[in-house]
Amino acid sequence: MTDPNDATQLRAVAERVVEEHDPRSTPTPDLLTTWYDAGLTWVHFPVGLGGLGVSRGLQPEVDAVLREAGGPADVRSLNGIGFGMAAPTLVEHAQDDDLKREWLRPLAGTHHIWCQLFSEPGAGSDLAGLSTSAVRRGEDWAVTGQKVWTSVGHKARWGLLLARTDPDAPKHLGLTYFVVDMHSPGVEVRPLRQLTGQAEFNEVHLSDVRIPDRHRLGKVGGGWQVARTTLMNERSAIGKSDSRRGAGKIADAVSLWASRPDLHTPILRNRLTRLWLRAEAQRLTAERSRALATTSGPGPEASIGKLVGAELNQAIYEFCMDLLGPEGVLYDDYSPRDTLRPGADRLGPIQRRYLRSRANTIEGGTSEVLRNILGERVLGLPRDLRADAGIPWKEIPRG
Amino acid sequence: MAEPGTDEEEFVFTDEHRALRTAVRRFCGAHRVRGPVELDGGYDARVWRRLSSELGVLGLAVPEPSGGGGGTLIDQAIAVEELGAALAAGPVVGTVLLAIPLLAAAPPHPARDQLLARLCSGEATAATVLTGSPGGLESTPVDAIVAPDEDGWTLSAALGAVPDAGAADVLLVAVPTPEGTAVVAIDTDQPGVERTPLVTLDLTRPQARVRLTDVFAHTIVEPPHADAAARSALHTAGMLLAAEQVGAGQHLLDLTVDHARTRRQFGRQIGSFQAVKHRLADMLVAVEHARSTAYHAAWALATGSDDPALAVSIAQATCSPALSRVAADTIQLHGGIGFTWEHQAHLYFKRAAADAALLGTTEAHRDRVARVALDLASADGAPPIADGLPHAAVRP
């Protein structure tokens, strides 16, 4: 798919859509639904499911057309889990094409927001140890349990759910993957306030929630394999960044630096330079990963983004706070606010970004787990000792 | 080999690139190229000539009519990366990193053409001094007394520690002349050239102190061109040094991963302990970051896609600390054996320290980056520098 004609043709298709539906006057959901119907939402998806069956590497071409025509600056953040995690999982694992269409089209149009129900109070990094149960009831499944860290759960129409269907099997083998209707009876979503004051996340209580078997993804007991599709997409979505030099989070630090010459010291300049260089090395690593993805499979450089990005974000905002000094201890507002509203400033002032960055090394895989993944899957080192290997889940000590 | 300026994508290697890498790696494996070699000048001159006669890797980026391989700087970077992985001994710095790029960037004339061809073929080697202070970033003439002679100059100077000067056939030196800076060539077999070998931290890369007393020097790059050629050579050398550091870093990572998989303590392979595994993961990140910046610099210089000084300083400011860290961690993770003379780790550790001071210290490169990325930044956050995007390349 490196035929340059493809990129040209694809651009022409995208340009036709924005000509017929001016992004500046068309309501965003309508625009995005048209975008889906033209196969431009995920160009590598099959025709009829929001794609054109071409190389994934061509997506930036298409996104650029929408952006340049005045469309939403960051379409994918309007339904982040929907676009980044749910869609690739659904297209690969949903039971039939009708169902895929039924889910993907309103997802792409942002009519239906999606959330992910994996983590539990007792199962974070050890995700496969989760205890929410799903029991077969005729054509349905009955789900009971509690989930946590559910971003946009209060807005979501559909949820990606991982539940235990066989407590007698070892933990990875007893899981099954479902799509749950968040409007079903028995689903209760409670906002979970974070240390920033905001409630980006929720806890979700599930009491005897019915899910039709048709909404199961993958085999009974095969949930872990399906979840890996989702998680890999999550990390690659988190690891992505603006590809211009000096853009992204480091731009916050550089513009703060430039706006406050009164706060400059040689020591802070040295520190910011080191951060800038790390950000640049990471940017180039992401660029290399992108270039190689079009010709060969993902290499180690693809696994590094999430780990480095998270630790760099923290270091950047720690620097900003040190630059601000006494001024940094003032906070604008601890009251919860809607971060999902289109055009909303998702991050807010430096102080909130500083606080928010503590989550970066936890969400979507802790840095400890990511270092294990780099060590084991990329470098081929021996696996950690697993005290629970091969033991039926119900016999594993918990708590 | 691909021509510079074609629309090849940054970071994507061709089959020819891969074949070249394999050939150099095989050659280094078949010949014991790693120093210190107990031979005159610290390296095996026959092996050096074979690098040219069999592989043609000394002047890969030099056009064929000038005696080179007719490839690009990317080809040259690949070859140097593999030489770095093997810690190959020989006048890599003086000849391949500095002299050949300097002459390749200079206008053709008979003396220059002839010397360039001899360096590319391995018949002669050079040591090169383009900065007035050792480890300088910018090209400046050395402190020398220069008087006109019949066909050139009579020159006297004391040069500090010059890499590869001990065995070099020719010294290339940037000197002040009434018309401006010129680069002159000095044959080392004439009276008045006094060379004192120095004991260097890096045992694989000798240096010598050079005293020149009324020696004959002929101009090899004329004043109007010398500054630009020297600057270009320093950029190329910085990029190639970064590639060498990537090769050495990857070799150490492979070595250490292998050790962590086989060495057992407390009844387990040590690589299964998170303290060891996580340190290795960090080494991987350091090597991959170094690789990204070095390759970007290679493409930037080969295709003109980025500000050369900035791309090279980003690479040097990333690759030098990366190799130093990886080398230190290699010793740590090998335990006691890693601290012995017999093990190869110390040779790389010492190379890392020497590389980090060779063509501008890490701090000097950081400062050059800071001057454009921070000191010129405006409050709207957009520094007035190249955006670093490969597709924004201005191609001929």
mmCIF file of N, CA and C in Angstrom, chain A residues 9 14 27 35 49 64 72 99 103 115 140 170 198 281 301 344 349-350 359 390:
data_model
loop_
_atom_site.group_PDB
_atom_site.id
_atom_site.type_symbol
_atom_site.label_atom_id
_atom_site.label_comp_id
_atom_site.label_asym_id
_atom_site.label_seq_id
_atom_site.Cartn_x
_atom_site.Cartn_y
_atom_site.Cartn_z
ATOM 1 N N GLN A 9 -5.490 9.415 -4.450
ATOM 2 C CA GLN A 9 -6.907 9.086 -4.629
ATOM 3 C C GLN A 9 -7.686 9.291 -3.334
ATOM 4 N N ALA A 14 -11.571 12.297 0.226
ATOM 5 C CA ALA A 14 -11.791 13.112 1.422
ATOM 6 C C ALA A 14 -12.166 14.545 1.049
ATOM 7 N N PRO A 27 -23.205 20.218 11.228
ATOM 8 C CA PRO A 27 -23.041 19.753 12.615
ATOM 9 C C PRO A 27 -22.047 18.585 12.664
ATOM 10 N N TRP A 35 -18.458 11.069 6.942
ATOM 11 C CA TRP A 35 -17.040 10.668 6.903
ATOM 12 C C TRP A 35 -16.939 9.134 6.992
ATOM 13 N N LEU A 49 -17.540 -0.652 6.580
ATOM 14 C CA LEU A 49 -17.418 -0.570 8.043
ATOM 15 C C LEU A 49 -16.570 0.635 8.443
ATOM 16 N N ALA A 64 -5.813 15.037 7.911
ATOM 17 C CA ALA A 64 -5.340 16.388 7.591
ATOM 18 C C ALA A 64 -6.365 17.132 6.729
ATOM 19 N N PRO A 72 -13.335 19.493 13.172
ATOM 20 C CA PRO A 72 -12.851 19.476 14.556
ATOM 21 C C PRO A 72 -11.344 19.203 14.594
ATOM 22 N N LEU A 99 -24.054 -6.381 13.087
ATOM 23 C CA LEU A 99 -23.792 -5.872 14.428
ATOM 24 C C LEU A 99 -22.661 -4.847 14.403
ATOM 25 N N TRP A 103 -23.039 -0.913 15.514
ATOM 26 C CA TRP A 103 -22.247 -0.260 16.556
ATOM 27 C C TRP A 103 -21.330 0.837 16.012
ATOM 28 N N CYS A 115 -17.377 3.398 26.532
ATOM 29 C CA CYS A 115 -16.463 3.350 27.665
ATOM 30 C C CYS A 115 -15.926 1.934 27.801
ATOM 31 N N ASP A 140 -29.169 -15.200 27.343
ATOM 32 C CA ASP A 140 -28.497 -14.027 27.912
ATOM 33 C C ASP A 140 -27.387 -14.432 28.874
ATOM 34 N N PRO A 170 -7.847 -21.402 35.361
ATOM 35 C CA PRO A 170 -6.814 -20.408 35.693
ATOM 36 C C PRO A 170 -7.255 -19.030 35.211
ATOM 37 N N GLN A 198 -11.561 16.952 39.511
ATOM 38 C CA GLN A 198 -12.452 16.591 38.419
ATOM 39 C C GLN A 198 -12.909 15.147 38.537
ATOM 40 N N ALA A 281 13.761 13.452 21.219
ATOM 41 C CA ALA A 281 14.163 12.060 20.948
ATOM 42 C C ALA A 281 12.927 11.169 20.881
ATOM 43 N N GLU A 301 10.424 0.361 19.085
ATOM 44 C CA GLU A 301 10.173 1.787 19.215
ATOM 45 C C GLU A 301 8.697 2.079 19.435
ATOM 46 N N ALA A 344 -13.872 21.872 24.975
ATOM 47 C CA ALA A 344 -13.511 22.132 26.370
ATOM 48 C C ALA A 344 -12.005 22.002 26.524
ATOM 49 N N PRO A 349 -5.239 24.828 33.625
ATOM 50 C CA PRO A 349 -3.970 25.505 33.902
ATOM 51 C C PRO A 349 -2.873 24.519 34.312
ATOM 52 N N ILE A 350 -1.647 25.060 34.334
ATOM 53 C CA ILE A 350 -0.465 24.240 34.627
ATOM 54 C C ILE A 350 -0.641 23.404 35.906
ATOM 55 N N ALA A 359 -1.420 10.610 37.079
ATOM 56 C CA ALA A 359 -2.150 9.428 36.592
ATOM 57 C C ALA A 359 -1.469 8.801 35.379
ATOM 58 N N GLY A 390 -1.408 -21.255 36.539
ATOM 59 C CA GLY A 390 -2.032 -22.571 36.448
ATOM 60 C C GLY A 390 -3.024 -22.893 37.548
#
